[in-house]
CSV table of C-alpha atoms and ligand atoms in Angstrom, one decimal:
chain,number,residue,atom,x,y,z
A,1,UNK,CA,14.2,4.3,16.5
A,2,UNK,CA,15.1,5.5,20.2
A,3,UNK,CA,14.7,8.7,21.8
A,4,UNK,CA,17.0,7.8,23.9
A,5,UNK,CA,20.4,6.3,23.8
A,6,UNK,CA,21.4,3.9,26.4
A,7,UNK,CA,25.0,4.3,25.1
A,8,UNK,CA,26.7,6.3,28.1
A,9,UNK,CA,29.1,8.8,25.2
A,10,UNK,CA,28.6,11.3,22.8
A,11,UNK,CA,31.2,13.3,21.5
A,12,UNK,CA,30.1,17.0,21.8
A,13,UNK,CA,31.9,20.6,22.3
A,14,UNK,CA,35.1,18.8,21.1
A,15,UNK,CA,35.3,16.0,24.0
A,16,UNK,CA,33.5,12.8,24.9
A,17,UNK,CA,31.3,13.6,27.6
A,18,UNK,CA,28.5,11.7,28.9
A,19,UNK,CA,25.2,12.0,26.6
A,20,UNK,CA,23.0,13.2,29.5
A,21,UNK,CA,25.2,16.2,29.5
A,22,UNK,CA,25.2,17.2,25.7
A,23,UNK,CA,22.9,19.6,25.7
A,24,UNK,CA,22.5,23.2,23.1
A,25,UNK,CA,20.2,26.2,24.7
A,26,UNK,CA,16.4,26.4,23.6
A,27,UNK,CA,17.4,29.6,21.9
A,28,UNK,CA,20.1,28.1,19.9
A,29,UNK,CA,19.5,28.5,15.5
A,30,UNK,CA,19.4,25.2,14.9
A,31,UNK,CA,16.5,24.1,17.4
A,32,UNK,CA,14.8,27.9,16.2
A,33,UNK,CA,15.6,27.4,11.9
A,34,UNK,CA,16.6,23.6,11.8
A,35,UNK,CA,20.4,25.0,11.0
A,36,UNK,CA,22.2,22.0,11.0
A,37,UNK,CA,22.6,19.1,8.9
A,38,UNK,CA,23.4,15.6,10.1
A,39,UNK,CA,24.6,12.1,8.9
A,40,UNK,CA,23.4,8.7,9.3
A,41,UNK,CA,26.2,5.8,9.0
A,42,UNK,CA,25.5,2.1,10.2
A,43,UNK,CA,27.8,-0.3,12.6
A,44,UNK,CA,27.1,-3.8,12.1
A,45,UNK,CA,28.3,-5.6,15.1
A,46,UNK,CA,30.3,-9.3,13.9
A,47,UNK,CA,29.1,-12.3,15.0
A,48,UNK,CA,31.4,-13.3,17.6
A,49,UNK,CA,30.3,-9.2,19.0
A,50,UNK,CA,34.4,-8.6,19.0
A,51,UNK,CA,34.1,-5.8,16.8
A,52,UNK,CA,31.9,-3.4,14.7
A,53,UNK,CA,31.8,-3.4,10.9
A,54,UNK,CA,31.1,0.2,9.9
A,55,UNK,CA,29.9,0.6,6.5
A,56,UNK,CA,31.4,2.7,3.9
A,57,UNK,CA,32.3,5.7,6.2
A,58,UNK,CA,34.8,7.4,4.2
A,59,UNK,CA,31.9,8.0,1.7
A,60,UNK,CA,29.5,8.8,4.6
A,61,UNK,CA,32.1,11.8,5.8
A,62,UNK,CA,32.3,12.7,2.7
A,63,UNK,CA,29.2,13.9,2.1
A,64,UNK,CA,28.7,15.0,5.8
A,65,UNK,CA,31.3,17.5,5.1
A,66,UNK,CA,29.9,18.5,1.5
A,67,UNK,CA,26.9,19.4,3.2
A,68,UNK,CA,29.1,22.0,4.7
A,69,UNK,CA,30.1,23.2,0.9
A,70,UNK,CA,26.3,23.5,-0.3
A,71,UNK,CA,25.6,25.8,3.1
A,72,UNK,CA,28.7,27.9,2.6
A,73,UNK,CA,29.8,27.2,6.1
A,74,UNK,CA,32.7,25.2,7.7
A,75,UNK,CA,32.8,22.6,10.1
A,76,UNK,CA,36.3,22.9,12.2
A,77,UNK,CA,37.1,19.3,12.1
A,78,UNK,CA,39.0,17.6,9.2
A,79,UNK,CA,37.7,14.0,6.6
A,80,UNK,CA,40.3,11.9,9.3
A,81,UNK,CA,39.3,13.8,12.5
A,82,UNK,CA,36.3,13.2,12.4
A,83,UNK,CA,36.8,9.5,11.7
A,84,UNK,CA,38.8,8.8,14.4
A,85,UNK,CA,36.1,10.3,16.4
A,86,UNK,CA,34.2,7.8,15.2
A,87,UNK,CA,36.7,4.8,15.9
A,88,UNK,CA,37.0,6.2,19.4
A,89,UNK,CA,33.4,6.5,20.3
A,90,UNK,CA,32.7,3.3,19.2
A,91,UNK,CA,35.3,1.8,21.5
A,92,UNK,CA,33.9,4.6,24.2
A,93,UNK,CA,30.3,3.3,23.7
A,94,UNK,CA,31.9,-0.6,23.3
A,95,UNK,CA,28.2,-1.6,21.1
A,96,UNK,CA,26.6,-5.2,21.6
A,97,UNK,CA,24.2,-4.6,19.3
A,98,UNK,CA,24.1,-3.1,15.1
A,99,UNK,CA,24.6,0.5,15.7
A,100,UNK,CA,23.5,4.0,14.3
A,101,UNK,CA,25.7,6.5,14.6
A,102,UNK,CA,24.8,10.1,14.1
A,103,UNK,CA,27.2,12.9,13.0
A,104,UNK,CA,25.8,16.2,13.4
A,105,UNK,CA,26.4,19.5,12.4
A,106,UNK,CA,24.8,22.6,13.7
A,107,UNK,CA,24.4,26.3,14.5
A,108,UNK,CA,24.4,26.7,18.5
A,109,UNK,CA,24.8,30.4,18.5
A,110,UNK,CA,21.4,32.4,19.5
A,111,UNK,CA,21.6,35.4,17.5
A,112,UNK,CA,17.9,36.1,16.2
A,113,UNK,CA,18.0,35.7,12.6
A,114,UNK,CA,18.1,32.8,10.4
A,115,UNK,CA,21.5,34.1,8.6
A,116,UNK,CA,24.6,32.2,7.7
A,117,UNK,CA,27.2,34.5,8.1
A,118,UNK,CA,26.9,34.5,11.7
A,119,UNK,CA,27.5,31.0,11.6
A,120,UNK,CA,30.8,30.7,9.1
A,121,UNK,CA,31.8,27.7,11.8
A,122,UNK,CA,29.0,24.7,12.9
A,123,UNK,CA,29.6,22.8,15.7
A,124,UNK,CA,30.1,19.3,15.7
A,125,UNK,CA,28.9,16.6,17.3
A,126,UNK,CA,28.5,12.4,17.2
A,127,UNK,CA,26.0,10.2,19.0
A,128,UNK,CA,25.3,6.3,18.8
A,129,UNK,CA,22.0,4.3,18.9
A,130,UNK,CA,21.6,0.6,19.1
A,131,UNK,CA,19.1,0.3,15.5
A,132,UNK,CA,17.4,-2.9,14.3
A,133,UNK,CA,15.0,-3.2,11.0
A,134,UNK,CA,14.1,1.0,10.6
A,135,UNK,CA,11.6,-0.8,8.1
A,136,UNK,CA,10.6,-4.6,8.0
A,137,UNK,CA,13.1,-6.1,5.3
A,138,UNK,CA,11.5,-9.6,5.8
A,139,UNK,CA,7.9,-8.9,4.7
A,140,UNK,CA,6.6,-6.1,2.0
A,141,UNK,CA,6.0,-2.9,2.6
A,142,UNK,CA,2.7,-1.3,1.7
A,143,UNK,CA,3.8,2.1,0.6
A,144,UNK,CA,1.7,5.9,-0.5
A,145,UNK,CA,2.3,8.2,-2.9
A,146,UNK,CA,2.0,11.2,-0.4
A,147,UNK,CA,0.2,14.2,-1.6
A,148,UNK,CA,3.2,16.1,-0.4
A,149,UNK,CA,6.0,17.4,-2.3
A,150,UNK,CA,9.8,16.8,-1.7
A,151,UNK,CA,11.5,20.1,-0.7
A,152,UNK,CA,12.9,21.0,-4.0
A,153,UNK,CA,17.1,21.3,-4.4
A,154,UNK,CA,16.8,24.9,-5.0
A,155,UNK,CA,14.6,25.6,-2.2
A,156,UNK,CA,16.4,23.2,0.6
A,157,UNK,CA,19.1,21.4,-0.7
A,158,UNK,CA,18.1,18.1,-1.3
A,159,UNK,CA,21.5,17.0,-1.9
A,160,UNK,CA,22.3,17.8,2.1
A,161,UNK,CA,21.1,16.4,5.0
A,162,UNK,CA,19.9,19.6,6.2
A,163,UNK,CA,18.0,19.1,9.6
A,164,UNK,CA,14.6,21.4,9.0
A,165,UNK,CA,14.2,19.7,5.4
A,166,UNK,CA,13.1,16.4,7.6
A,167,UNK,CA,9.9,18.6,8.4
A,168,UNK,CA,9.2,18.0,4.8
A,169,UNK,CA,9.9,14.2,5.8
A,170,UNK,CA,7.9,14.0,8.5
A,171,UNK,CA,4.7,15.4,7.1
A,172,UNK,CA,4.9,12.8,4.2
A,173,UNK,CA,5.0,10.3,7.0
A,174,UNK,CA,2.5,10.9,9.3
A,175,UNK,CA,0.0,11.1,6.4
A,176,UNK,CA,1.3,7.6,5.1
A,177,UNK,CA,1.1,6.1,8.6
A,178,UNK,CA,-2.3,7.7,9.6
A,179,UNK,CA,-3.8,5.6,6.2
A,180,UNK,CA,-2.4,2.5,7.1
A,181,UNK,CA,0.9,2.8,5.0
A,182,UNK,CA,4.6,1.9,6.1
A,183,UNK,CA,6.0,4.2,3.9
A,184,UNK,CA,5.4,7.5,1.7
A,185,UNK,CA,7.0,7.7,-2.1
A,186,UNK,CA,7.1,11.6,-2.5
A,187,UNK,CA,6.8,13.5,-5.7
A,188,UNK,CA,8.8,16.3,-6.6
A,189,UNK,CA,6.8,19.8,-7.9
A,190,UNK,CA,6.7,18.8,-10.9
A,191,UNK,CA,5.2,15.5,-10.1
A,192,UNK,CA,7.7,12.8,-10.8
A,193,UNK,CA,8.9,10.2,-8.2
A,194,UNK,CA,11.5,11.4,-6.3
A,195,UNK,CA,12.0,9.3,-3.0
A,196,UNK,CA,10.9,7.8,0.0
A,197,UNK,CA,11.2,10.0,3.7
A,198,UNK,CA,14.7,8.8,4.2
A,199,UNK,CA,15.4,6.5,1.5
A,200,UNK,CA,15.8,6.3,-2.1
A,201,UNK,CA,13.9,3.6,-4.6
A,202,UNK,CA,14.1,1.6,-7.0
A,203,UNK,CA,11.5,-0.1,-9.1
A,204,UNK,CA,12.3,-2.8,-11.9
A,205,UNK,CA,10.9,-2.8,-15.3
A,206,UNK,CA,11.4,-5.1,-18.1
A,207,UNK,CA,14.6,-6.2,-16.1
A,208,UNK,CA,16.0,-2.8,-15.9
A,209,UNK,CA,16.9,-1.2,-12.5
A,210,UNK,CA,15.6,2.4,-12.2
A,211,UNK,CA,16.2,4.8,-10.1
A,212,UNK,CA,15.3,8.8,-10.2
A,213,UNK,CA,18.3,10.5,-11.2
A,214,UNK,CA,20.8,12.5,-8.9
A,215,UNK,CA,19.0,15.8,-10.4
A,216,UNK,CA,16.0,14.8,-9.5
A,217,UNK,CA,15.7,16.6,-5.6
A,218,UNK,CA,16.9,13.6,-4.2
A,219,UNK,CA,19.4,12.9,-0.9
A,220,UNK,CA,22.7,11.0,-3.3
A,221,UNK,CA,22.6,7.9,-1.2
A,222,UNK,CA,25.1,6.2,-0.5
A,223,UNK,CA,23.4,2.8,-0.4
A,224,UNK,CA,21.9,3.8,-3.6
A,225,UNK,CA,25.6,4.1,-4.6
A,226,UNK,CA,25.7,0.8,-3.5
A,227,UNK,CA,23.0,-0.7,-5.2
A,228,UNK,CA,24.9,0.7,-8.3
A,229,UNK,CA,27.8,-1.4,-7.9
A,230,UNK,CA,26.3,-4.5,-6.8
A,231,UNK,CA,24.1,-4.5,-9.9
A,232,UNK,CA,27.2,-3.6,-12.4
A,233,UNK,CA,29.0,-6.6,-10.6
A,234,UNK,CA,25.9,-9.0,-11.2
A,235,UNK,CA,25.7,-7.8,-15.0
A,236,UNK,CA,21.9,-6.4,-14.1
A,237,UNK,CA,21.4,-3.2,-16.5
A,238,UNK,CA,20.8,0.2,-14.4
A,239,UNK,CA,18.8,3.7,-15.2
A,240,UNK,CA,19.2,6.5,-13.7
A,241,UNK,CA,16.5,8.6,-15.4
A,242,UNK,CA,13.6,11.0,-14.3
A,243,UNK,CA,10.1,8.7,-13.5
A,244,UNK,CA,6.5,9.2,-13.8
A,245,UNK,CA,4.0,8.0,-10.7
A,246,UNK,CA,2.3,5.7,-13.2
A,247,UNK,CA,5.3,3.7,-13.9
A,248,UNK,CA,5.0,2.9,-9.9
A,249,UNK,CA,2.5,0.5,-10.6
A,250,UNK,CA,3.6,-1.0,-13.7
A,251,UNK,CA,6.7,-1.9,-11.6
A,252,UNK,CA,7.8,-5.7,-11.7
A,253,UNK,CA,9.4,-5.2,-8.4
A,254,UNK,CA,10.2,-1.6,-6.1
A,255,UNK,CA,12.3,-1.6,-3.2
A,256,UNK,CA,13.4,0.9,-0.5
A,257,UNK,CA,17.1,1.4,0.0
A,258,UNK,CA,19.3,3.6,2.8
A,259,UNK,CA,21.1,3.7,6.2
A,260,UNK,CA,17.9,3.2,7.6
A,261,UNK,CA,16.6,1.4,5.6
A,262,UNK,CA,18.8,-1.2,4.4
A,263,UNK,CA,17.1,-2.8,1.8
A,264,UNK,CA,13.4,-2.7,2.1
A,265,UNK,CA,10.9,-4.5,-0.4
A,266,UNK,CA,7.4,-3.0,-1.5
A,267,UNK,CA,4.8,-5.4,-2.0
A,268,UNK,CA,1.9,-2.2,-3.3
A,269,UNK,CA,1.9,1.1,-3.6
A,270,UNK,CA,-1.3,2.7,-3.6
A,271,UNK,CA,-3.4,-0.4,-3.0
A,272,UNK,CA,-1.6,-1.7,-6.2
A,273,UNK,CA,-0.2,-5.3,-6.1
A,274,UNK,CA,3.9,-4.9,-7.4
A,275,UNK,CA,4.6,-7.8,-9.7
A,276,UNK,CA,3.2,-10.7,-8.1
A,277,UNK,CA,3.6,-8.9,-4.5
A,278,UNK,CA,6.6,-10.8,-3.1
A,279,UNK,CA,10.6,-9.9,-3.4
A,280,UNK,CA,11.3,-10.1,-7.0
A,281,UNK,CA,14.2,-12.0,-8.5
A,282,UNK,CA,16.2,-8.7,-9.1
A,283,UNK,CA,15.1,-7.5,-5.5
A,284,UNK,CA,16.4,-10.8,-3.7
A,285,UNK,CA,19.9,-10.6,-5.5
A,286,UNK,CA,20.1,-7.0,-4.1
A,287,UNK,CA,19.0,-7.4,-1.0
A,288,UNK,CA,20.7,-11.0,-0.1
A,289,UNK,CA,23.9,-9.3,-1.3
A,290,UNK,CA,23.8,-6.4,0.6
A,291,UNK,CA,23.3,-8.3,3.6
A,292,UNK,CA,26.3,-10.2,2.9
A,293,UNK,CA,28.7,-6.8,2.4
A,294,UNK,CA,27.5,-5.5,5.5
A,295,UNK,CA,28.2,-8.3,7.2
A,296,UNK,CA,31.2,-9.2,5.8
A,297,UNK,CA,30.5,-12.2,4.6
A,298,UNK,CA,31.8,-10.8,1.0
A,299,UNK,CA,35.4,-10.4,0.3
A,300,UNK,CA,35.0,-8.4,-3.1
A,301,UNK,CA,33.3,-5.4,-1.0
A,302,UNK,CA,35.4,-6.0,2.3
A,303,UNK,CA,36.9,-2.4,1.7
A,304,UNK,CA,33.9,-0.8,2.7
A,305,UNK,CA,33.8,-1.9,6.1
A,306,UNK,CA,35.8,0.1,8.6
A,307,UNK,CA,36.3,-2.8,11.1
A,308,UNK,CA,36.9,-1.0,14.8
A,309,UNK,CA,37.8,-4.0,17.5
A,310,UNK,CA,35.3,-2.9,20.8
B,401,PMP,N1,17.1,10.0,1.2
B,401,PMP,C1,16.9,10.7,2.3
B,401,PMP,C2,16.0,11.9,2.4
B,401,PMP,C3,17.6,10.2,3.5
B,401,PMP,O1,17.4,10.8,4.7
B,401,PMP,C4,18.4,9.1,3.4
B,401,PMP,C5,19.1,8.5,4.6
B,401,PMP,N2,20.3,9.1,4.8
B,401,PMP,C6,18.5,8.4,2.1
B,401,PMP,C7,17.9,9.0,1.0
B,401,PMP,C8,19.4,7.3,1.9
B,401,PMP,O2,20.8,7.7,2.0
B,401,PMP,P1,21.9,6.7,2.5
B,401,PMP,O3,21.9,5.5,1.7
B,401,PMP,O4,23.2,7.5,2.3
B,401,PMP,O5,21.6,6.4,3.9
């Protein structure tokens, strides 16, 4: 992903300005405690490049502005405000390639301790990157079980994007990387299979889609939501249940799925071959027909696509 965005807007301190000049002070909460939470929500740009597909933002903004529930804080702009930020950055920004846009929510005030109530209101912001694969979807991935844990729901929520928690993230990934890894799987304290860094998973046994459960410290994706309702529409049986690391490589087939992430196949985890170590049957119908929503190539899920003309 870029450091840097080569689109010229951002919306920040309630206006587009340019994103060289939306900058917070060194001294601010959220760059001292991580006191911010953030969204990630993709742009697909349409073939003929006359518009951008943007999937399922409703449900993105959604549970951007839960986030602000779970921390007992507000954010000062409503569910349709902020999407018509988002419509008008996009025609700001005017994208030529699949975008990333990132909705962010943060404590910029520089009082010295890491409390709340000085903070009832974040501030809000919204930036755009051009993003490819995050992960390679055309080959397998080689994935870890890290020996770290995923920050539990009671300690950090899990169920918010809450900006310090990716510390937690990051840690899990530079151990998987260092050993040659693409990806890490974490556990949760009690050692069953929570997630990946930014992603949730899904292995296949016996034909049966499983997934950890939403109680089981894990982000509530919303391409995991997605995942649901393509399998329900192609009659494949789904489990949302609590599962054990060994069951990782008994797997027929495991896959990655998120914003990021899109759909993302494992081929081993832990050195262990998953089902015959290409995209399994169940995988392929997932992943082909997520491709096709996104692109809007599928009329059944067309309503999830906010289309913005650039
Ligand atoms: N888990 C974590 C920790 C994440 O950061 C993400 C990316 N937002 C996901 C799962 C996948 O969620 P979504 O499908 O909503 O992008």
């Amino acid at each position: 992903m870029s450091a840097h965005s080569p689109f010229k807007y951002s919306f920040f301190k309630d206006r587009v300005v340019d994103i060289e000049d939306a900058k917070i002070s060194i001294m601010s909460k959220v760059v001292q405690y991580g006191m911010g939470w953030f969204g990630g929500v993709r742009g697909y740009i349409s073939d003929d490049s006359s518009h951008v597909n943007i999937f399922r933002l409703d449900d993105h903004i959604e549970r951007f502005l839960n986030s602000a529930k779970i921390l007992g804080v507000n954010v000062k702009y409503t569910h349709d405000e902020i999407k018509k930020i988002f419509l008008d950055l996009t025609k700001e920004n005017s994208p030529s390639t699949d975008t990333y846009y990132r909705p962010f929510a943060y404590a910029d005030n520089t009082d010295i301790s890491p409390n709340l109530l000085q903070n009832p209101e974040f501030a809000f912001a919204l930036y755009m990157l051009p993003l490819g694969d995050y992960l390679p979807t055309d080959q397998g991935n080689k994935v870890c079980v890290s020996s770290w844990r995923r920050v539990s729901d009671n300690a950090i929520p899990s169920r918010a994007k809450i900006s310090g928690a990716y510390v937690n993230s990051a840690l899990a990934k530079q151990e998987a990387q260092k050993n040659g890894f693409s990806e890490a799987i974490e556990l949760d304290e009690a050692g069953q299979v929570t997630e990946g860094t930014a992603m949730n998973l899904f292995i296949v046994r016996n034909g049966v889609l499983i997934t950890p459960a939403s109680s089981s410290d894990i982000l509530e994706g919303i391409t995991r939501r997605t995942v649901f309702e393509i399998a329900k529409n192609e009659n494949i049986p789904v489990s949302e249940r609590a599962v054990d690391r060994t069951e990782l490589y008994v797997a027929d087939e495991a896959f990655f799925c998120g914003t990021g992430a899109q759909v993302a196949w494992i081929s081993h985890i832990d050195h262990r071959r998953v089902g015959s170590g290409t995209a399994g049957p169940i995988t392929k119908i997932i992943k082909e027909t997520f491709f096709d929503v996104v692109r809007g190539k599928s009329d059944k899920y067309k309503h999830w696509l906010t289309k913005v003309k650039i």
